[in-house]
Phi, psi and omega in degrees: 000132165234152198250138218274138188236131156232133170263138225249136176281060202288014184319278163287038172240344169323296192304352197251341190311158145308141122319123165275065186274335177100020157245172209290346196270338187252353196256358161291351241247283174313303208283309155325327197268323193261330192272351199251011164255320148333287170348284196298318166265016176081011223246320200316297187278354152306324201241017163271355213020094127236011178313149201269106163299130139351117129323108137342102184297153176251172190312295178338300179265173177275140208247175200277129191243166168247121188250119167270057157262151146275000000 
């Protein structure tokens, strides 16, 4: 059986993409799209800086060490 490969021409869709030109009407649309994409990739928390970091071990607490005494 022969495999048919279709090539889609997206050149006609390029004109429908809004250009990020700094106006207040376009930026919220792009910002929303970026939030959606980053959310799908599970990287939005990294970009927003809300990724929880592990607590650093304090110097006053005794560290967990292995005891060699039996």
